[in-house]
Amino acid sequence: MNPRSPAYRGRLAPSPTGLLHLGHARTFWTAAERAAQHDGQLILRNEDLDFQRCRPEFVHAMLGDLRWLGIEWAEGPDCGGVFGPYSQSERRGHYLEAWEKLRDRGLIYPCTCSRKDVAQAASAPNDSDDEAVYSGKCRPQGKERSFAPPGRVEDPAPHKHPEAAVATCSEPRGTNWRFLVPDGEEVCFTDLHLGPQRMTAGRDFGDFIVWRRDDVPAYQLAVVVDDAAMRITEVVRGADLLKSTARQILLFRALGLPTPGYYHCDLVRDEAGVRLAKRHDSLSIRKLREMGWTPKAVVSGQ
Ligand code: GLU
């Protein structure tokens, strides 16, 4: 490792919305291997913002499954550490600070549109449920979209939103908040596994939710704030989050925070080619354990 680069800090960031499956096992194992190769450390973060879907028994199960796989972490909700707390539900103050910064910089705006992506914003999006490109209906005056969003346009007529009102909001509660993406700007990064990536703001993804009206910070904001606060140098996660990485790079920049490196793992699919999800109970680590699989077989398929 370059002696001047900061010590490697990777993270495992499961959401306790169900049992971890074979895909998680392989991704987390890759994260553990990369941390070991770099003589670095792993941090475990419990991504439990989505209070409607997260359950304490899944937190318990994920800790047990990760230990059974032989993965070790130096900081986490079970063992503490200097950058704690390590459960997102206990980190509201950090997210609020970031929300205030974005508000003061004029980079977020209140949005009254009610859409499916708003409801889902507390969780990481996957291929099939990635946030649709937003029409721009609630964008502040003078910041109307510079080109039409691809696909179906919902609510195309812009309605007026006095910018002065944005600056005077002292808290996010009561309305949804969106990050204003720089339309047409290319976000490029070199993925350490998949190579060069290029996405265009406003085309590949639009203004995304950073805070929900029911006062829940969105996944995109929380993950950026936490990766920076926990000094994460490399993010290892599934390739279904590639577009989210482009969104997050914009947020890191907007908040003046350093961007980590990215390594997106290939997705594990079932026999029908469908990406594994927590609904694939038969491929949960729990089930495979019960069926007599060894940790080695789970992480390597052999
Ligand atoms: N908590 C997210 C999930 O379980 C992962 C987020 C990330 O790695 O950035 O899907």
Short mmCIF file of C-alpha atoms and ligand atoms in Angstrom, two decimals:
data_model
loop_
_atom_site.label_atom_id
_atom_site.label_comp_id
_atom_site.label_asym_id
_atom_site.label_seq_id
_atom_site.Cartn_x
_atom_site.Cartn_y
_atom_site.Cartn_z
CA MET A 1 0.00 0.00 0.00
CA ASN A 2 1.11 3.55 -0.65
CA PRO A 3 2.54 4.65 2.70
CA ARG A 4 0.92 8.07 2.29
CA SER A 5 -2.58 6.76 1.67
CA PRO A 6 -4.84 6.42 4.72
CA ALA A 7 -5.10 2.97 6.26
CA TYR A 8 -7.70 0.83 4.52
CA ARG A 9 -11.11 0.93 6.15
CA GLY A 10 -13.86 -1.11 4.56
CA ARG A 11 -17.39 -1.66 5.74
CA LEU A 12 -20.17 -4.20 5.85
CA ALA A 13 -23.50 -2.38 5.69
CA PRO A 14 -26.37 -4.88 5.87
CA SER A 15 -29.98 -3.81 6.38
CA PRO A 16 -31.92 -5.95 8.86
CA THR A 17 -34.98 -6.30 6.64
CA GLY A 18 -34.66 -10.07 6.22
CA LEU A 19 -32.18 -12.93 6.41
CA LEU A 20 -28.86 -12.48 4.62
CA HIS A 21 -28.51 -14.68 1.54
CA LEU A 22 -25.79 -16.23 -0.57
CA GLY A 23 -25.27 -12.96 -2.46
CA HIS A 24 -24.60 -11.04 0.75
CA ALA A 25 -22.25 -13.78 1.92
CA ARG A 26 -20.13 -13.50 -1.24
CA THR A 27 -20.08 -9.69 -1.21
CA PHE A 28 -19.19 -9.51 2.48
CA TRP A 29 -16.55 -12.19 2.03
CA THR A 30 -15.01 -10.13 -0.79
CA ALA A 31 -15.07 -7.11 1.52
CA ALA A 32 -13.29 -9.12 4.21
CA GLU A 33 -10.69 -10.43 1.74
CA ARG A 34 -9.96 -6.96 0.40
CA ALA A 35 -9.57 -5.57 3.92
CA ALA A 36 -7.16 -8.41 4.75
CA GLN A 37 -5.17 -7.92 1.50
CA HIS A 38 -4.74 -4.25 2.40
CA ASP A 39 -3.90 -5.00 5.99
CA GLY A 40 -6.95 -2.93 6.87
CA GLN A 41 -10.03 -3.07 9.02
CA LEU A 42 -13.70 -3.73 8.54
CA ILE A 43 -16.49 -1.76 10.15
CA LEU A 44 -19.96 -3.21 10.59
CA ARG A 45 -22.82 -0.74 10.18
CA ASN A 46 -26.41 -1.67 10.89
CA GLU A 47 -28.48 0.12 8.21
CA ASP A 48 -31.77 0.12 10.07
CA LEU A 49 -33.34 3.40 8.94
CA ASP A 50 -36.38 1.83 7.36
CA PHE A 51 -38.34 1.38 10.57
CA GLN A 52 -41.27 -0.23 8.72
CA ARG A 53 -39.13 -3.09 7.38
CA CYS A 54 -36.23 -3.51 9.82
CA ARG A 55 -36.60 -5.95 12.73
CA PRO A 56 -34.36 -6.63 15.76
CA GLU A 57 -34.41 -10.39 15.11
CA PHE A 58 -32.80 -9.77 11.71
CA VAL A 59 -30.03 -7.72 13.38
CA HIS A 60 -29.38 -10.67 15.64
CA ALA A 61 -29.46 -13.11 12.71
CA MET A 62 -27.10 -11.03 10.56
CA LEU A 63 -24.51 -10.77 13.33
CA GLY A 64 -24.70 -14.53 13.86
CA ASP A 65 -24.47 -15.34 10.15
CA LEU A 66 -21.50 -13.03 9.58
CA ARG A 67 -19.66 -14.59 12.54
CA TRP A 68 -20.46 -18.08 11.30
CA LEU A 69 -18.96 -17.16 7.91
CA GLY A 70 -15.74 -16.27 9.75
CA ILE A 71 -15.90 -12.55 8.99
CA GLU A 72 -14.44 -10.30 11.64
CA TRP A 73 -14.96 -6.60 12.20
CA ALA A 74 -13.11 -4.14 14.38
CA GLU A 75 -15.99 -1.73 15.03
CA GLY A 76 -19.71 -2.26 15.05
CA PRO A 77 -22.97 -2.08 16.98
CA ASP A 78 -21.97 -5.11 19.06
CA CYS A 79 -18.42 -4.01 19.92
CA GLY A 80 -18.48 -0.20 19.64
CA GLY A 81 -15.66 1.95 18.33
CA VAL A 82 -14.60 5.59 18.06
CA PHE A 83 -16.92 6.45 15.17
CA GLY A 84 -20.09 5.05 16.73
CA PRO A 85 -22.94 4.66 17.12
CA TYR A 86 -22.96 2.02 14.37
CA SER A 87 -26.72 1.71 13.92
CA GLN A 88 -28.15 4.28 11.56
CA SER A 89 -31.30 4.71 13.64
CA GLU A 90 -29.07 6.28 16.31
CA ARG A 91 -27.26 8.70 13.99
CA ARG A 92 -29.97 11.23 13.18
CA GLY A 93 -27.86 14.20 14.37
CA HIS A 94 -25.21 13.46 11.72
CA TYR A 95 -27.81 13.32 8.94
CA LEU A 96 -29.50 16.49 10.12
CA GLU A 97 -26.22 18.38 10.00
CA ALA A 98 -25.73 17.29 6.38
CA TRP A 99 -29.33 18.23 5.52
CA GLU A 100 -28.71 21.73 6.94
CA LYS A 101 -25.54 22.12 4.88
CA LEU A 102 -27.31 21.08 1.69
CA ARG A 103 -30.21 23.42 2.48
CA ASP A 104 -27.86 26.35 3.13
CA ARG A 105 -26.06 25.65 -0.14
CA GLY A 106 -29.36 25.62 -2.07
CA LEU A 107 -28.78 22.03 -3.21
CA ILE A 108 -31.99 20.47 -1.93
CA TYR A 109 -35.62 21.46 -2.26
CA PRO A 110 -38.93 20.39 -0.76
CA CYS A 111 -41.05 18.12 -2.93
CA THR A 112 -44.75 17.52 -2.49
CA CYS A 113 -45.07 14.85 -5.18
CA SER A 114 -46.03 11.52 -3.69
CA ARG A 115 -44.50 8.64 -5.55
CA LYS A 116 -43.37 5.10 -4.91
CA ASP A 117 -39.71 6.13 -4.84
CA VAL A 118 -40.40 8.40 -1.89
CA ALA A 119 -41.75 5.48 0.12
CA GLN A 120 -38.75 3.34 -0.78
CA ALA A 121 -36.05 5.95 -0.23
CA ALA A 122 -34.99 4.72 3.21
CA SER A 123 -33.63 1.51 1.68
CA ALA A 124 -30.89 0.98 -0.86
CA PRO A 125 -32.44 0.67 -4.33
CA ASN A 126 -31.85 -2.45 -6.40
CA ASP A 127 -31.96 -2.97 -10.15
CA SER A 128 -35.71 -3.33 -10.27
CA ASP A 129 -36.72 -0.66 -7.78
CA ASP A 130 -34.23 2.09 -8.57
CA GLU A 131 -35.69 5.56 -8.14
CA ALA A 132 -37.31 6.83 -11.37
CA VAL A 133 -35.90 9.99 -12.99
CA TYR A 134 -37.90 12.76 -11.34
CA SER A 135 -39.88 15.10 -13.59
CA GLY A 136 -38.66 18.21 -11.82
CA LYS A 137 -42.15 19.40 -10.97
CA CYS A 138 -41.18 20.81 -7.56
CA ARG A 139 -37.80 22.21 -8.62
CA PRO A 140 -37.27 25.78 -7.45
CA GLN A 141 -37.94 28.58 -9.91
CA GLY A 142 -35.01 29.22 -12.19
CA LYS A 143 -33.78 25.64 -11.76
CA GLU A 144 -36.25 23.97 -14.13
CA ARG A 145 -34.99 20.85 -15.84
CA SER A 146 -32.83 21.64 -18.84
CA PHE A 147 -33.93 18.55 -20.75
CA ALA A 148 -36.83 16.18 -20.63
CA PRO A 149 -36.46 13.10 -18.46
CA PRO A 150 -36.34 9.83 -20.39
CA GLY A 151 -39.34 7.53 -20.45
CA ARG A 152 -42.72 8.38 -19.05
CA VAL A 153 -43.00 11.90 -17.69
CA GLU A 154 -45.21 12.25 -14.67
CA ASP A 155 -46.48 15.63 -13.52
CA PRO A 156 -44.67 17.51 -16.30
CA ALA A 157 -46.04 20.96 -15.45
CA PRO A 158 -43.69 22.75 -13.08
CA HIS A 159 -45.32 24.47 -10.15
CA LYS A 160 -43.88 27.49 -8.49
CA HIS A 161 -41.82 27.05 -5.41
CA PRO A 162 -40.51 30.16 -3.70
CA GLU A 163 -36.84 29.58 -2.91
CA ALA A 164 -37.04 31.85 0.11
CA ALA A 165 -39.23 29.25 1.80
CA VAL A 166 -36.48 26.63 1.43
CA ALA A 167 -33.90 28.63 3.32
CA THR A 168 -36.23 29.28 6.24
CA CYS A 169 -37.14 25.63 6.90
CA SER A 170 -35.44 24.81 10.18
CA GLU A 171 -36.12 21.09 10.02
CA PRO A 172 -36.84 18.57 7.28
CA ARG A 173 -39.96 17.01 8.82
CA GLY A 174 -43.26 17.45 6.99
CA THR A 175 -42.16 17.35 3.37
CA ASN A 176 -39.96 15.23 1.15
CA TRP A 177 -36.60 16.73 0.16
CA ARG A 178 -34.79 16.14 -3.11
CA PHE A 179 -31.20 16.74 -4.12
CA LEU A 180 -30.90 18.96 -7.18
CA VAL A 181 -28.67 17.08 -9.64
CA PRO A 182 -26.63 19.01 -12.20
CA ASP A 183 -28.52 18.08 -15.37
CA GLY A 184 -26.28 16.82 -18.15
CA GLU A 185 -23.18 16.44 -16.00
CA GLU A 186 -21.28 13.20 -16.38
CA VAL A 187 -20.30 11.42 -13.21
CA CYS A 188 -17.29 9.20 -13.90
CA PHE A 189 -15.43 6.83 -11.63
CA THR A 190 -13.23 3.79 -12.01
CA ASP A 191 -14.72 0.82 -10.28
CA LEU A 192 -11.98 -1.38 -8.83
CA HIS A 193 -13.73 -4.50 -10.16
CA LEU A 194 -15.86 -3.38 -13.11
CA GLY A 195 -13.59 -0.68 -14.55
CA PRO A 196 -14.54 2.78 -15.85
CA GLN A 197 -18.13 3.91 -15.26
CA ARG A 198 -19.89 6.93 -16.68
CA MET A 199 -23.40 8.15 -15.82
CA THR A 200 -25.21 11.34 -16.74
CA ALA A 201 -27.10 13.26 -14.08
CA GLY A 202 -30.66 13.96 -15.18
CA ARG A 203 -30.65 11.08 -17.66
CA ASP A 204 -29.43 7.98 -15.81
CA PHE A 205 -30.82 9.25 -12.52
CA GLY A 206 -32.65 12.40 -11.51
CA ASP A 207 -33.19 14.56 -8.41
CA PHE A 208 -33.26 11.98 -5.67
CA ILE A 209 -34.83 11.89 -2.23
CA VAL A 210 -32.58 12.76 0.70
CA TRP A 211 -35.23 13.00 3.41
CA ARG A 212 -38.74 11.68 3.69
CA ARG A 213 -41.75 13.65 4.86
CA ASP A 214 -42.21 11.24 7.79
CA ASP A 215 -38.80 12.41 9.02
CA VAL A 216 -36.74 9.44 7.84
CA PRO A 217 -33.38 10.30 6.24
CA ALA A 218 -32.96 8.55 2.89
CA TYR A 219 -30.44 5.79 2.23
CA GLN A 220 -28.42 7.96 -0.21
CA LEU A 221 -27.79 10.70 2.34
CA ALA A 222 -27.22 8.42 5.32
CA VAL A 223 -24.69 6.22 3.55
CA VAL A 224 -22.61 9.17 2.36
CA VAL A 225 -22.62 10.84 5.76
CA ASP A 226 -21.67 7.58 7.48
CA ASP A 227 -19.01 6.47 5.00
CA ALA A 228 -17.32 9.85 5.48
CA ALA A 229 -17.80 10.00 9.27
CA MET A 230 -16.50 6.44 9.69
CA ARG A 231 -13.48 7.24 7.46
CA ILE A 232 -14.29 4.48 4.98
CA THR A 233 -11.64 4.32 2.25
CA GLU A 234 -13.24 1.63 0.08
CA VAL A 235 -16.86 0.57 -0.41
CA VAL A 236 -17.43 -3.04 -1.47
CA ARG A 237 -21.04 -3.81 -2.40
CA GLY A 238 -23.25 -5.34 -5.08
CA ALA A 239 -23.31 -4.07 -8.66
CA ASP A 240 -27.00 -3.21 -8.26
CA LEU A 241 -25.83 -0.05 -6.48
CA LEU A 242 -23.73 1.36 -9.36
CA LYS A 243 -26.20 4.15 -10.10
CA SER A 244 -26.41 4.95 -6.43
CA THR A 245 -22.65 5.40 -6.43
CA ALA A 246 -23.00 8.16 -9.02
CA ARG A 247 -25.63 9.85 -6.83
CA GLN A 248 -23.45 9.46 -3.78
CA ILE A 249 -20.40 10.94 -5.52
CA LEU A 250 -22.47 14.08 -6.15
CA LEU A 251 -23.47 14.18 -2.49
CA PHE A 252 -19.88 13.74 -1.27
CA ARG A 253 -18.91 16.64 -3.50
CA ALA A 254 -21.83 18.81 -2.38
CA LEU A 255 -20.91 18.22 1.27
CA GLY A 256 -17.18 18.78 0.69
CA LEU A 257 -16.36 15.23 1.84
CA PRO A 258 -13.73 12.84 0.41
CA THR A 259 -15.08 10.11 -1.87
CA PRO A 260 -14.01 6.52 -1.09
CA GLY A 261 -12.91 3.98 -3.69
CA TYR A 262 -15.57 1.58 -5.04
CA TYR A 263 -15.54 -2.14 -5.75
CA HIS A 264 -18.90 -3.44 -7.01
CA CYS A 265 -19.26 -7.21 -6.88
CA ASP A 266 -21.02 -9.30 -9.53
CA LEU A 267 -24.56 -10.13 -8.47
CA VAL A 268 -25.49 -13.67 -7.52
CA ARG A 269 -28.54 -14.84 -9.48
CA ASP A 270 -30.88 -17.79 -9.06
CA GLU A 271 -31.35 -20.52 -11.70
CA ALA A 272 -33.82 -18.29 -13.54
CA GLY A 273 -31.26 -15.46 -13.70
CA VAL A 274 -33.09 -13.34 -11.12
CA ARG A 275 -30.93 -11.36 -8.71
CA LEU A 276 -31.09 -12.86 -5.22
CA ALA A 277 -33.21 -10.93 -2.76
CA LYS A 278 -34.20 -11.50 0.83
CA ARG A 279 -37.35 -13.24 -0.41
CA HIS A 280 -35.16 -16.13 -1.66
CA ASP A 281 -35.47 -17.91 1.67
CA SER A 282 -34.06 -21.14 0.30
CA LEU A 283 -30.75 -19.40 -0.34
CA SER A 284 -30.53 -17.62 3.00
CA ILE A 285 -27.31 -18.28 4.90
CA ARG A 286 -29.52 -19.66 7.71
CA LYS A 287 -31.09 -22.25 5.47
CA LEU A 288 -27.77 -23.24 3.87
CA ARG A 289 -26.30 -23.69 7.36
CA GLU A 290 -29.20 -25.94 8.32
CA MET A 291 -28.65 -27.94 5.13
CA GLY A 292 -25.08 -28.64 6.20
CA TRP A 293 -23.18 -26.22 3.93
CA THR A 294 -19.82 -25.11 5.30
CA PRO A 295 -18.87 -21.43 5.43
CA LYS A 296 -16.32 -22.11 2.68
CA ALA A 297 -18.99 -23.60 0.43
CA VAL A 298 -21.28 -20.63 1.03
CA VAL A 299 -18.67 -18.01 0.14
CA SER A 300 -17.03 -19.85 -2.76
CA GLY A 301 -19.73 -22.13 -4.12
CA GLN A 302 -17.42 -25.15 -3.79
N1 GLU B 1 -27.75 -1.43 3.37
C1 GLU B 1 -27.71 -1.65 1.96
C2 GLU B 1 -28.31 -3.00 1.63
O1 GLU B 1 -28.35 -3.86 2.48
C3 GLU B 1 -26.32 -1.60 1.38
C4 GLU B 1 -25.84 -0.25 1.26
C5 GLU B 1 -24.44 -0.08 0.73
O2 GLU B 1 -23.65 -1.01 0.72
O3 GLU B 1 -24.17 1.06 0.40
O4 GLU B 1 -28.73 -3.18 0.51
#
